Every structure is written in structure tokens, then in C-alpha cells.
XYZ file of C-alpha atoms in Angstrom:
672
model
C -6.147 13.030 -10.943
C -8.662 15.871 -10.834
C -11.893 15.407 -8.910
C -14.597 17.937 -9.723
C -17.618 18.400 -7.465
C -20.876 19.217 -9.224
C -23.414 19.188 -6.384
C -23.283 19.088 -2.575
C -25.645 18.302 0.279
C -24.612 17.629 3.874
C -21.126 16.127 3.340
C -22.315 14.188 0.313
C -21.263 15.235 -3.141
C -21.770 14.389 -6.778
C -18.401 14.474 -8.475
C -16.522 13.315 -11.541
C -13.024 12.042 -12.173
C -11.340 10.684 -15.279
C -9.225 7.577 -15.736
C -7.591 6.152 -18.873
C -10.794 4.201 -19.521
C -13.492 6.760 -18.935
C -15.207 9.181 -16.583
C -16.600 8.041 -13.249
C -19.540 9.856 -11.656
C -19.741 9.632 -7.883
C -21.310 8.398 -5.716
C -20.596 5.135 -7.515
C -20.843 1.449 -6.753
C -18.019 -0.814 -7.924
C -19.280 -4.392 -8.265
C -16.620 -6.936 -7.401
C -15.697 -8.951 -10.477
C -13.958 -12.247 -9.758
C -11.287 -12.837 -12.419
C -11.977 -16.060 -14.269
C -15.320 -16.796 -12.567
C -17.574 -13.865 -13.444
C -20.814 -14.835 -15.217
C -22.831 -11.622 -14.765
C -22.404 -8.758 -17.241
C -22.262 -5.864 -14.798
C -21.680 -3.344 -17.594
C -25.150 -4.021 -19.034
C -26.629 -3.463 -15.586
C -25.089 0.001 -15.287
C -21.553 -0.334 -13.925
C -19.096 2.297 -15.143
C -16.410 1.153 -12.710
C -15.648 -2.254 -11.160
C -13.122 -3.682 -8.746
C -11.203 -6.920 -9.067
C -8.380 -8.532 -7.128
C -4.852 -8.239 -8.490
C -3.501 -10.790 -6.011
C -5.864 -13.512 -7.280
C -4.696 -12.742 -10.801
C -1.065 -12.772 -9.683
C -1.403 -16.199 -8.035
C -3.109 -17.883 -10.992
C -0.554 -18.488 -13.752
C -3.141 -18.635 -16.539
C -4.870 -15.420 -15.420
C -1.522 -13.749 -14.783
C -0.230 -14.557 -18.266
C -3.336 -13.245 -20.000
C -3.464 -10.111 -17.858
C 0.182 -9.282 -18.572
C -0.248 -9.897 -22.302
C -3.697 -8.397 -22.918
C -4.379 -6.272 -19.860
C -6.882 -6.635 -17.056
C -9.686 -5.066 -19.121
C -9.498 -7.894 -21.612
C -9.141 -10.461 -18.850
C -12.428 -9.588 -17.138
C -14.099 -8.276 -20.301
C -14.875 -4.817 -18.968
C -14.029 -1.771 -21.107
C -14.434 0.989 -18.509
C -12.588 1.953 -15.332
C -11.146 -0.892 -13.262
C -9.829 -0.650 -9.737
C -7.748 -3.485 -8.310
C -7.238 -4.475 -4.704
C -3.758 -5.473 -3.591
C -4.389 -8.640 -1.650
C -5.105 -6.977 1.670
C -8.344 -8.913 1.982
C -6.460 -12.204 1.628
C -3.946 -10.872 4.122
C -6.738 -10.275 6.635
C -8.123 -13.783 6.081
C -4.946 -15.868 5.860
C -2.526 -13.716 7.868
C 0.156 -13.637 5.175
C 0.581 -13.445 1.406
C 3.617 -14.048 -0.774
C 3.931 -10.668 -2.482
C 5.506 -7.417 -1.352
C 3.987 -3.964 -1.467
C 6.387 -2.868 -4.215
C 5.715 -6.002 -6.258
C 1.940 -5.642 -6.121
C 2.106 -1.970 -7.189
C 4.321 -2.820 -10.153
C 2.094 -5.763 -11.054
C -1.013 -3.597 -11.059
C 0.710 -1.182 -13.410
C 1.867 -4.048 -15.603
C -1.681 -5.349 -16.111
C -2.803 -1.779 -16.918
C -5.337 -1.339 -14.182
C -6.723 2.179 -13.891
C -6.699 2.455 -10.093
C -4.319 0.451 -7.941
C -4.014 -0.070 -4.198
C -1.104 -0.289 -1.812
C -0.720 -3.367 0.396
C -2.123 -1.977 3.641
C -2.625 -3.944 6.852
C -6.385 -4.316 7.430
C -6.665 -4.100 11.198
C -9.833 -5.686 12.547
C -12.157 -3.828 14.925
C -11.609 -4.051 18.669
C -8.029 -5.357 18.563
C -5.623 -4.124 21.212
C -4.333 -0.607 20.799
C -0.782 -1.930 20.629
C -1.705 -4.154 17.688
C -3.548 -1.320 15.958
C -0.588 1.024 16.323
C 1.881 -1.564 14.981
C -0.290 -2.269 11.948
C -0.824 1.435 11.382
C 2.855 2.212 11.112
C 3.233 -0.458 8.409
C 0.202 0.846 6.503
C 1.545 4.420 6.563
C 5.013 3.301 5.474
C 3.605 1.214 2.629
C 1.374 4.073 1.442
C 4.460 6.276 1.059
C 6.428 3.496 -0.610
C 3.617 2.934 -3.113
C 3.673 6.616 -4.080
C 7.410 6.404 -4.654
C 7.143 3.189 -6.700
C 4.173 3.948 -8.936
C 4.637 5.576 -12.313
C 1.317 6.476 -13.974
C -0.991 4.444 -11.789
C -3.932 6.218 -10.143
C -3.323 5.185 -6.553
C -5.426 4.334 -3.514
C -3.990 4.962 -0.061
C -6.039 3.164 2.579
C -6.994 4.606 5.970
C -6.667 2.104 8.807
C -6.736 2.385 12.596
C -9.222 -0.233 13.758
C -11.905 1.240 16.053
C -9.608 3.857 17.569
C -10.830 7.234 16.262
C -7.564 9.015 17.016
C -5.608 6.376 15.062
C -8.009 6.751 12.131
C -7.385 10.486 12.185
C -3.624 10.034 12.479
C -3.512 7.602 9.570
C -5.619 9.875 7.364
C -3.463 12.907 8.119
C -0.220 11.018 7.498
C -1.166 9.369 4.212
C -2.767 12.601 2.971
C 0.729 14.111 3.006
C 1.616 11.760 0.137
C -1.077 13.292 -2.103
C -2.555 10.016 -3.347
C -5.493 10.049 -5.745
C -8.209 8.192 -3.827
C -8.531 7.378 -0.139
C -10.308 4.144 0.797
C -11.441 3.648 4.388
C -10.571 0.065 5.191
C -11.349 -2.767 7.617
C -14.939 -1.687 8.236
C -16.684 -4.794 6.844
C -16.723 -6.522 10.262
C -18.474 -3.475 11.736
C -21.203 -3.722 9.107
C -21.481 -7.486 9.512
C -21.935 -6.987 13.264
C -24.371 -4.107 12.681
C -22.104 -1.803 14.703
C -23.135 1.261 12.728
C -22.408 3.750 15.513
C -18.790 2.553 15.536
C -18.783 2.662 11.726
C -19.786 6.330 11.875
C -16.892 7.078 14.248
C -14.392 5.243 12.037
C -15.571 7.029 8.895
C -15.927 10.518 10.344
C -12.513 10.531 11.999
C -11.000 9.270 8.752
C -12.758 11.991 6.766
C -11.523 14.649 9.189
C -7.950 13.914 8.186
C -8.518 13.633 4.435
C -8.519 16.398 1.813
C -11.777 17.531 0.224
C -10.446 17.342 -3.331
C -10.074 13.556 -3.475
C -12.695 10.761 -3.630
C -13.164 8.527 -0.577
C -13.951 4.841 -0.930
C -15.761 2.939 1.826
C -14.291 -0.498 1.270
C -16.622 -3.484 1.358
C -19.812 -1.434 1.672
C -22.159 -3.084 -0.800
C -25.601 -3.180 0.776
C -27.897 -0.417 -0.497
C -29.304 0.205 2.980
C -26.009 1.852 4.051
C -25.265 3.912 0.940
C -27.225 7.040 1.933
C -25.669 7.247 5.401
C -22.190 6.701 3.999
C -22.646 9.340 1.296
C -23.897 11.858 3.874
C -20.594 11.325 5.718
C -18.592 12.139 2.587
C -17.953 8.712 1.021
C -17.941 8.631 -2.780
C -17.184 5.044 -3.815
C -18.429 1.657 -2.646
C -17.485 -1.893 -3.521
C -18.745 -5.300 -2.594
C -19.429 -8.795 -3.787
C -22.592 -8.721 -1.667
C -24.823 -8.739 -4.736
C -23.729 -12.284 -5.609
C -22.959 -13.505 -2.082
C -26.507 -12.666 -1.011
C -27.859 -14.224 -4.199
C -26.034 -17.463 -3.402
C -28.137 -17.598 -0.232
C -31.372 -16.669 -2.050
C -31.486 -13.233 -0.485
C -32.816 -10.071 -2.086
C -31.112 -6.807 -1.204
C -33.388 -3.777 -0.837
C -32.725 -0.178 0.269
C -34.543 -0.912 3.519
C -33.122 -4.340 4.302
C -32.840 -7.930 3.069
C -35.582 -10.356 2.030
C -35.401 -14.152 1.819
C -36.815 -15.946 -1.191
C -38.412 -18.570 1.034
C -40.569 -15.858 2.651
C -41.711 -14.135 -0.534
C -45.241 -14.324 -1.876
C -44.706 -11.347 -4.179
C -41.559 -10.038 -5.821
C -40.218 -6.970 -3.994
C -39.675 -4.388 -6.743
C -40.267 -3.545 -10.396
C -36.843 -4.409 -11.836
C -36.633 -6.776 -14.816
C -36.217 -9.850 -12.647
C -39.086 -8.974 -10.328
C -41.317 -8.073 -13.277
C -40.687 -11.227 -15.307
C -40.513 -13.890 -12.592
C -42.504 -14.913 -9.541
C -41.094 -16.304 -6.283
C -42.388 -19.737 -7.329
C -40.569 -19.418 -10.668
C -37.292 -18.767 -8.889
C -37.780 -21.501 -6.327
C -38.317 -23.997 -9.163
C -34.992 -23.155 -10.850
C -31.619 -24.752 -10.261
C -29.325 -22.825 -7.927
C -26.993 -21.454 -10.602
C -29.762 -19.912 -12.710
C -31.557 -18.593 -9.634
C -28.388 -17.061 -8.234
C -27.727 -15.227 -11.460
C -31.203 -13.696 -11.517
C -31.208 -12.677 -7.853
C -27.729 -11.183 -8.287
C -29.092 -9.160 -11.202
C -31.911 -7.906 -8.995
C -29.438 -7.010 -6.253
C -27.300 -5.000 -8.648
C -30.264 -3.243 -10.229
C -31.563 -2.241 -6.798
C -28.106 -1.096 -5.723
C -27.578 1.057 -8.809
C -31.094 2.475 -8.433
C -30.290 3.472 -4.860
C -27.121 5.224 -6.013
C -29.201 7.162 -8.556
C -31.756 8.003 -5.872
C -28.983 9.352 -3.647
C -27.568 11.477 -6.444
C -30.962 13.019 -7.079
C -31.413 13.648 -3.355
C -28.107 15.560 -3.361
C -29.224 17.672 -6.308
C -32.561 18.372 -4.610
C -30.999 19.128 -1.224
C -32.874 16.228 0.383
C -30.042 13.859 1.251
C -30.595 13.957 5.005
C -34.298 13.292 4.586
C -33.371 10.167 2.626
C -30.761 9.185 5.234
C -33.342 9.449 8.001
C -35.761 7.321 5.988
C -33.164 4.622 5.296
C -31.778 4.533 8.829
C -35.215 3.908 10.304
C -35.252 0.587 8.456
C -33.115 -1.016 11.168
C -32.537 -0.127 14.849
C -28.760 -0.380 14.535
C -28.716 1.844 11.465
C -30.652 4.313 13.587
C -27.805 4.060 16.093
C -25.512 5.170 13.294
C -27.702 8.149 12.439
C -27.897 9.180 16.082
C -24.134 8.865 16.432
C -23.786 11.194 13.455
C -25.231 13.925 15.706
C -21.804 14.022 17.364
C -20.397 15.342 14.074
C -22.932 18.102 13.474
C -20.159 20.715 13.338
C -18.279 18.739 10.667
C -21.400 18.546 8.526
C -22.327 22.212 8.967
C -18.946 23.302 7.599
C -19.664 21.656 4.253
C -23.442 21.914 3.982
C -24.682 24.485 1.406
C -26.302 27.574 2.919
C -29.251 27.438 0.507
C -30.975 24.541 -1.253
C -33.711 23.860 -3.767
C -35.996 21.925 -1.446
C -37.836 22.481 1.816
C -36.694 21.072 5.148
C -39.055 18.235 6.153
C -38.979 17.180 9.808
C -39.194 13.379 9.887
C -38.378 12.762 13.544
C -36.149 13.863 16.395
C -33.007 13.149 14.362
C -33.975 16.021 12.039
C -33.066 18.427 14.846
C -29.432 17.392 14.367
C -29.257 18.454 10.737
C -26.646 21.088 9.892
C -29.309 23.673 8.996
C -30.503 23.708 12.616
C -27.006 24.257 13.975
C -26.368 27.032 11.434
C -29.575 28.820 12.455
C -28.524 28.715 16.104
C -25.218 30.332 15.183
C -26.726 32.990 12.919
C -29.424 33.801 15.468
C -26.657 35.176 17.678
C -26.034 37.863 15.031
C -29.429 39.479 15.726
C -29.167 41.688 18.791
C -32.183 42.823 20.864
C -33.808 46.111 19.858
C -35.820 46.261 23.090
C -35.641 45.019 26.657
C -39.049 43.399 26.139
C -39.832 40.235 24.164
C -43.017 38.556 22.951
C -42.859 34.895 21.899
C -45.762 33.843 19.696
C -46.959 30.452 18.442
C -46.415 29.521 14.837
C -48.895 30.071 12.041
C -48.734 29.322 8.366
C -45.551 30.561 6.757
C -44.292 33.191 6.273
C -45.319 34.156 9.787
C -45.521 37.904 9.155
C -48.223 37.331 6.562
C -50.508 35.755 9.154
C -49.203 37.005 12.507
C -50.796 40.432 12.312
C -52.400 42.519 15.006
C -55.760 40.844 14.452
C -54.162 37.457 15.091
C -52.753 38.629 18.399
C -56.112 40.078 19.425
C -57.762 36.761 18.665
C -55.735 35.250 21.488
C -55.801 38.237 23.857
C -59.527 38.814 24.034
C -59.594 36.268 26.846
C -57.756 36.822 30.089
C -54.699 34.701 30.704
C -53.347 34.305 27.178
C -49.720 34.907 28.196
C -47.157 33.796 30.713
C -44.631 36.351 31.944
C -41.540 36.662 34.108
C -42.632 40.125 35.329
C -46.303 40.787 36.052
C -45.572 44.458 36.748
C -44.865 45.222 33.080
C -48.008 45.514 30.942
C -46.809 47.710 28.064
C -45.131 45.664 25.365
C -45.484 48.155 22.543
C -42.146 48.267 20.759
C -41.148 44.835 22.042
C -39.197 42.406 19.902
C -41.495 39.726 18.492
C -40.384 36.190 17.642
C -42.053 32.888 16.834
C -41.320 29.548 18.506
C -41.584 26.654 16.081
C -40.123 23.286 15.108
C -37.536 22.596 13.716
C -35.618 25.859 14.228
C -36.724 27.027 17.659
C -36.764 30.829 17.777
C -37.448 32.746 14.548
C -37.316 36.574 14.607
C -39.979 38.066 12.338
C -37.468 39.809 10.093
C -35.959 36.549 8.851
C -39.153 34.541 8.487
C -38.744 34.411 4.691
C -35.050 33.460 4.795
C -34.102 29.904 3.794
C -34.908 27.495 5.403
C -36.995 29.294 8.038
C -39.969 29.619 5.683
C -39.225 26.494 3.673
C -39.924 23.772 6.233
C -42.706 21.590 7.531
C -43.106 19.601 10.736
C -45.917 17.495 12.240
C -48.604 19.229 14.287
C -48.294 16.524 16.956
C -44.899 16.966 18.576
C -42.603 14.280 19.954
C -41.008 14.670 23.376
C -37.594 15.547 21.964
C -38.987 18.445 19.929
C -40.832 19.725 23.007
C -37.577 19.749 24.961
C -35.866 21.414 21.998
C -38.374 24.292 22.092
C -38.011 24.608 25.869
C -34.213 24.804 25.581
C -34.430 27.304 22.715
C -36.781 29.588 24.663
C -34.791 29.385 27.897
C -31.596 30.291 26.016
C -33.118 33.154 24.036
C -34.963 34.913 26.872
C -31.719 35.528 28.753
C -31.207 38.508 26.415
C -34.323 40.297 27.718
C -35.603 41.831 30.956
C -39.304 41.229 30.405
C -40.820 38.365 28.428
C -44.301 37.298 27.360
C -44.786 33.725 26.182
C -48.090 32.967 24.534
C -50.227 30.498 26.435
C -50.651 28.388 23.290
C -46.883 27.682 23.259
C -46.915 26.624 26.899
C -49.801 24.256 26.249
C -48.692 22.899 22.880
C -45.172 22.016 24.011
C -46.048 21.104 27.633
C -43.623 23.729 28.894
C -42.727 24.588 32.442
C -40.298 27.498 32.561
C -38.941 28.638 35.904
C -40.051 32.101 37.007
C -42.970 32.372 34.591
C -46.582 32.660 35.669
C -49.836 33.463 33.965
C -50.811 37.144 33.705
C -54.433 38.220 34.057
C -54.217 41.926 33.220
C -54.898 43.642 29.908
C -51.695 44.049 27.936
C -50.570 46.573 25.350
C -48.878 44.560 22.646
C -46.539 45.178 19.764
C -47.750 44.458 16.261
C -46.660 41.105 14.943
C -45.192 42.675 11.852
C -41.980 44.341 10.834
C -41.214 47.224 8.477
C -39.381 46.514 5.234
C -36.470 48.617 6.457
C -36.159 46.723 9.743
C -36.554 43.437 7.868
C -33.610 44.304 5.625
C -31.411 45.197 8.573
C -32.327 42.014 10.428
C -31.680 39.824 7.378
C -28.307 41.501 6.820
C -27.296 40.865 10.439
C -28.463 37.260 10.223
C -26.758 36.605 6.874
C -23.521 38.594 7.148
C -22.969 39.253 10.852
C -24.045 41.517 13.688
C -24.103 45.201 12.711
C -24.112 44.564 8.967
C -27.706 45.778 8.667
C -26.766 49.227 9.848
C -23.555 49.176 7.802
C -25.478 48.414 4.597
C -28.639 50.469 5.076
C -27.862 53.038 7.775
C -30.379 54.201 10.363
C -32.665 56.420 8.297
C -35.367 54.508 6.389
C -36.187 57.637 4.360
C -32.856 57.338 2.559
C -33.585 53.812 1.368
C -35.760 53.043 -1.666
C -37.237 49.553 -1.824
C -38.686 47.994 -4.962
C -40.995 44.999 -4.586
C -42.237 42.298 -6.901
C -45.672 43.118 -8.262
C -46.529 39.442 -8.269
C -45.406 38.375 -4.776
C -45.082 41.663 -2.904
C -41.627 40.612 -1.715
C -38.582 42.880 -1.666
C -36.564 42.649 -4.874
C -34.177 45.625 -5.131
C -32.824 48.081 -2.552
C -31.328 51.478 -3.421
C -29.892 54.548 -1.794
C -30.516 57.327 -4.250
C -29.859 55.736 -7.620
C -27.248 53.283 -6.356
C -28.209 49.653 -5.900
C -27.127 48.294 -2.494
C -28.486 44.775 -2.612
C -31.062 42.628 -4.355
C -33.099 39.932 -2.652
C -33.155 36.463 -4.175
C -36.766 35.380 -4.497
C -36.356 31.656 -3.821
C -34.483 31.875 -0.506
C -34.597 35.477 0.743
C -30.818 35.908 0.579
C -29.411 39.400 0.053
C -27.324 39.558 -3.116
C -24.642 42.220 -3.055
C -24.410 44.944 -5.642
C -21.586 47.487 -5.992
C -22.479 49.745 -3.067
C -23.395 46.827 -0.823
C -20.062 45.116 -1.417
C -18.136 48.337 -0.734
C -20.011 49.001 2.505
C -19.723 45.422 3.719
C -15.991 45.460 2.992
C -15.573 48.713 4.917
C -17.490 47.383 7.926
C -16.222 43.824 8.287
C -12.669 43.193 9.415
C -10.535 40.699 7.523
C -10.866 37.787 7.015
C -14.669 37.970 7.389
C -16.522 37.094 4.168
C -13.281 37.436 2.223
C -11.565 35.357 -0.433
C -7.960 36.471 -0.969
C -6.587 35.919 -4.487
C -3.142 36.124 -6.074
C -1.825 39.270 -7.737
C -1.669 37.735 -11.204
C -5.456 37.377 -11.478
C -6.504 40.716 -9.960
C -7.306 42.249 -13.349
C -9.563 39.320 -14.245
C -11.491 39.624 -10.990
C -11.946 43.359 -11.604
C -13.512 42.498 -14.951
C -15.955 40.090 -13.356
C -14.177 36.893 -14.365
C -14.721 33.835 -12.195
C -12.166 32.968 -9.516
C -10.646 29.486 -9.630
C -9.401 27.581 -6.600
C -5.758 27.519 -7.613
C -5.599 31.323 -7.439
C -7.016 31.545 -3.913
C -4.459 32.292 -1.198
C -6.840 32.096 1.751
C -10.469 32.586 2.700
C -12.762 33.046 5.686
C -13.331 29.601 7.212
C -17.011 30.445 7.788
C -17.754 30.668 4.049
C -20.274 28.080 2.888
C -21.392 27.042 -0.578
C -23.850 29.656 -2.003
C -22.680 32.411 0.384
C -22.075 35.989 -0.772
C -18.343 36.776 -0.555
C -15.881 39.630 -1.051
C -12.891 39.086 -3.341
C -9.768 40.929 -2.185
C -6.019 41.000 -2.737
C -3.335 40.481 -0.111
C -3.597 44.178 0.864
C -7.324 43.696 1.497
C -8.305 45.911 -1.417
C -11.785 45.050 -2.675
C -11.531 43.690 -6.213
C -14.896 42.066 -6.762
C -17.722 40.158 -5.102
C -19.833 37.143 -5.938
C -21.274 33.788 -4.872
C -19.117 31.042 -3.441
C -19.534 27.736 -5.261
C -17.669 25.806 -2.560
C -17.237 25.859 1.204
C -14.026 27.344 2.566
C -12.558 23.919 3.323
C -13.124 22.850 -0.272
C -11.668 26.075 -1.668
C -8.521 25.534 0.382
C -8.088 21.917 -0.740
C -9.020 22.074 -4.413
C -6.535 23.243 -7.028
C -8.891 23.012 -9.973
C -12.448 24.093 -10.733
C -14.294 27.307 -10.050
C -14.433 28.723 -6.512
C -16.381 31.986 -6.904
C -18.934 33.065 -9.473
C -17.960 36.717 -9.750
C -20.310 39.600 -10.570
C -19.297 42.505 -12.750
C -19.020 45.991 -11.329
C -21.755 48.217 -12.718
C -20.383 51.628 -11.766
C -16.849 51.190 -10.447
C -14.170 52.575 -12.750
C -11.598 50.016 -13.853
């Protein structure tokens, strides 16, 4: 089964896969349909995939006969994709069931389900390690057996391991060797019922670490809309639950920010059909069956709406903003979000390098987003040009438009506008100039228009965590310099006390808070491609470089040496886009495997002609490549064939065998 990713944000993705009964777009919710008892038409409410229980069908002679004769689609009256569970849930409840793993796989194929499931052992949270290990061995063995037994069935292989992260990882790595089609993460319902969301994050993230990127992941039993955004951000694609009707049976309304009880309602909670056509009094006056059906409809409509909201957030690059909003609805969900900070590196590896939307700081958890970690890493690429440093407070963005010499003078007319670590040094002409700001800490002037350093907003009143973040960022960065000035406004605004710094009361000679176009280009190249790439691309003589700017915005657009185009600058994010000469110079400067995608011999001629590179023809690639990065396409002898934009992160390129990996650009001048 092929799984194609369309959009990415954080570890969340919008993808598509096909089954014999249609195409499924992920993230997707699979309502549980009880065979023989279902009264709600989930198809009309938006379901394109459902889940039902093959063991219940197997145990009921009437249902079993009809399913074998007419198929499960006819049995539950659903024409689209159907997934079936194997009876593991019943196994967890009753301790034993009278069907074998092989039998349940063959039965699922016989009733023509689209997606079947092996008979795993659902190990509850917090059991003894010995019990978890015993169960795990059976689950792994049964996953392999199911792959051997199945014929055409799209197959789930379930990750187990209780609340032992290393066992989750082991299980995921072992069952991934079987190359199943979908990987559910099982036995997590008790964690959600107990509101142990921090432990849920550990169970999911360690499972994801061991699973391939080219297959959907299914968080089993997750059916409340308040957890969808967090789960999607961790890389889960499918959800299932009977919660929509179970909550309705208890007169409870599911909402993206929690659960409401009918008995407490004066007004209906949303604008769905049910909430628009009925009042709380109307529902309270109904008999239980009719009321349950209507509340269940509301619960499904809200759940599907939340899935759509998440998809749009992924497209817009705002998934983490939505996650932060949802997780603040409950203290224990916030625990989950804060635990996710432990997996910042995992998220950074798969997070696109550029997005459509700005970075909005919504609270201290925003400082753990992958963009912040990436900036810290890329900041190391920019080496000091001076032994002196000036750290200025933020202004409107981009900083260089407003941080001019007049701005500095405004704050240096009065004595004591700066703190310094060396009162003997008064001449800071030629010093490096940076800005200290939330949420990225230190921003050198040359990259102040680079995404997301110019595309972000944060509150003017800072929380204590952000103040500490700025203090840590400054203390780390100043170790590169001998002499440092920190503007008094920064000290006051962030309540900073930095060892060895004291106020200076002498007149200072200051550097301009601006940067030449040439130096900006070099700094961006270092930041984007790696230390030294600015000099490699543009040299040391600004007179040799011709820069064309946009008449409308005044921003750099095209960069030449003589008549040869080196790079272009993308207007929306400030990224440098390689042209022929730029790609050649970058390839000459950077050692393999940096920025490289190595392709097979049989597609070299297509790459030379500017044809796109597909994943199945990629031999290897630089592990630091992220979606939207500029990359070099080479052969196994490291000969430069082409260059272009990566459509996937390196980990996705390595795992996927289908779909496009690199959008290649045509050579303009190179002879074929």
C-alpha cells in the first residue's frame, strides 16, 4: 500500500492511501461501527473510513453468515474503507478468546475487509516489566505470522510495550521489519482515561521512533477531539473510538476543548445541525434513545470538524499553535505538551524549514517548538567578524529597517544606556550587532528577514520562562566575544542579571545598526547552508557582486557575478535559491554528504535535464536535509548532476519508495 504525504508541519502530515473501497485522507477519524447494532449513518456525517470488530462478527452466527456471503461492507451498510479489529480488545477485557491469530486473519480476508489486524496482546499500562516483555514477544511473533498468512489484506501490525519506552521502541523496530501497511499504537486507552497524557506522549513518541515514515500510524482508541491535535503533531494519522456514542449515552457533549454535560447546559455549545435545531430543554425532554442519537451526531460532527481544522493547520504551518491552544484546555493535556519538549530533536528532523504562516508565541511552551531549536543550531554557523559585540533591544520587524543609527542615538543620548563586561573599551565601531528578542533569542542583523526570524510575534509583557530564555541565550552567545555591550533596555525589560556586567557611564563610539547587502548575503548563506558558505558563494570582494532588488519592496531578488546568476532570494521567506553558479560553488566547498542527495546511475540523464527525482532512485542523502531545503543532486562519484528543492525531510526520503523527493531545476548554462 502506498502512502503519499501532501503536507507536513511538525511531525504531523496530510497524506493519502488507497484501499479496494476508496481513498483515505489522513489525519482521519474512524468511527466505531457495532455490527448489528449501528443506528447512526456515519457516512452522511463525513466518515470515509470506519472500524468494526471482526471477532464480534465471528462469534455471532447470523452476522458471520451474512458477512461471509455478502461481505462486511454489506453487513454494516458502509460502502467505503473498512478496518476491522481482531478481538484484541475482548482479549484485554476477558483475558482469553476462542480464535487464533491465523484464524482471525483468514476470517478478515474472507469477509472482504479492507484493513485487517493481527491478534496482538494489549498490555495494560504499569504492569510488571516481566509481564510486558512476555506479552511483547507474543505480539511480535503474531505480527510476523499475520504477514505470512495474509494474501491481499492490507494489514495492521500493532505496537505494544505497556509504559516501558524501550519496549515500545523495540516492538516498533521489530514489527517494522515485516513491512506491514499500517502501524497502530495499542493499549493507550487506559492512559487517556486516567488523563496520563505525559505517559501517552512517551508511549507514542518511542513507538514512532521505531516506525518507518512511509506508513500511516493509528492511535488506537483515541476518539476525543481534545487529543487529536497533540496526537497528530506526534505523527499519528488515524484515530478510532466509540466515544461519540458512549459519551452520548451519558448525555455528554464532546468539544475540542473538553466535555460538557447536558444537565449543565443553558445554551447549545456549537453551530452544528443538532445545536442549531435543538435547545438543551428540547433534548432533556426526549427519550434516551432519541437523545443519544442526536448527541452522538453532534459528537461526530465536532470530531470531524476538528480533524478538518487540524488539516488546515498543517497546510498553514500552524499545527503547533493549535496544539498549544488545545492542550491548555486541561492541566493534564498541558502535561502532555510539556513532555513533548523532551522530543524536540525528533520533531525538528521532520519539521519543514519554511512555512506559509508566522510563528505566534502563545506561552512558554512555544519556546520548545522545532523552529527555535533549528535557529539555535543554525546560529552556530555564523562566526564572529569582530571581537566586539553590541546586543540591542528589538524593534518592529525587520530590525534593520528600524534599528538605524538614529535609533541607537535615541538611547545613547543619556548616560548609562549600556551594560558592559569591559569598561576600558569605548570604541565599538565595526562591532557585530545582534538583537535579543522572543522567541528566538539572538538574531544577527544579516538574517533578520529570514524565516521565521521576521515572521513572528510575541507579547510585549514577558513571562518568567521567556526572561530566563533570553538570559540563557545571551550568556551562551557572548562567550564568542571579548568585549560586549548590552543595551540597558534589554536588562530592564527581561530583568536580567549577568555576571561580570556593569553599567558604563562614558560616551561610546558605536557601530551602525545596519548591514550591507553583501554582508547580508554572506551571513544568510552561512546561516542557511553552513559556516563558510557565504564566502564560498560570493567571495570577499563586494565589487565583483551585482545585486538586483525588487522595486516594490527594496529586498534583494537576484545576485550575479558578471552575467552569471549565483542565487536568487525567495521573497516570502528570505531563503537563497541556488542557480547554476551557486550550486557549482556550494558543491565545490561542501564536503559530502552535506546538502547532497545521491541518486542511482540509471536516472542521471533525467536529473541533468531537470527532471524531478523520486524517492525510489535515491541511494542516500544528508540527514540534515529538511523539507523545503535547497539541495545538491549528485551521483555515487559525487559529480554534481543537478540541484533543487527537497519536498521531504531526509528521514522521509530514505523510507519512502514512491512519490517525488526533489523538485529539480534546469541548468541554464551548463552543457549537457
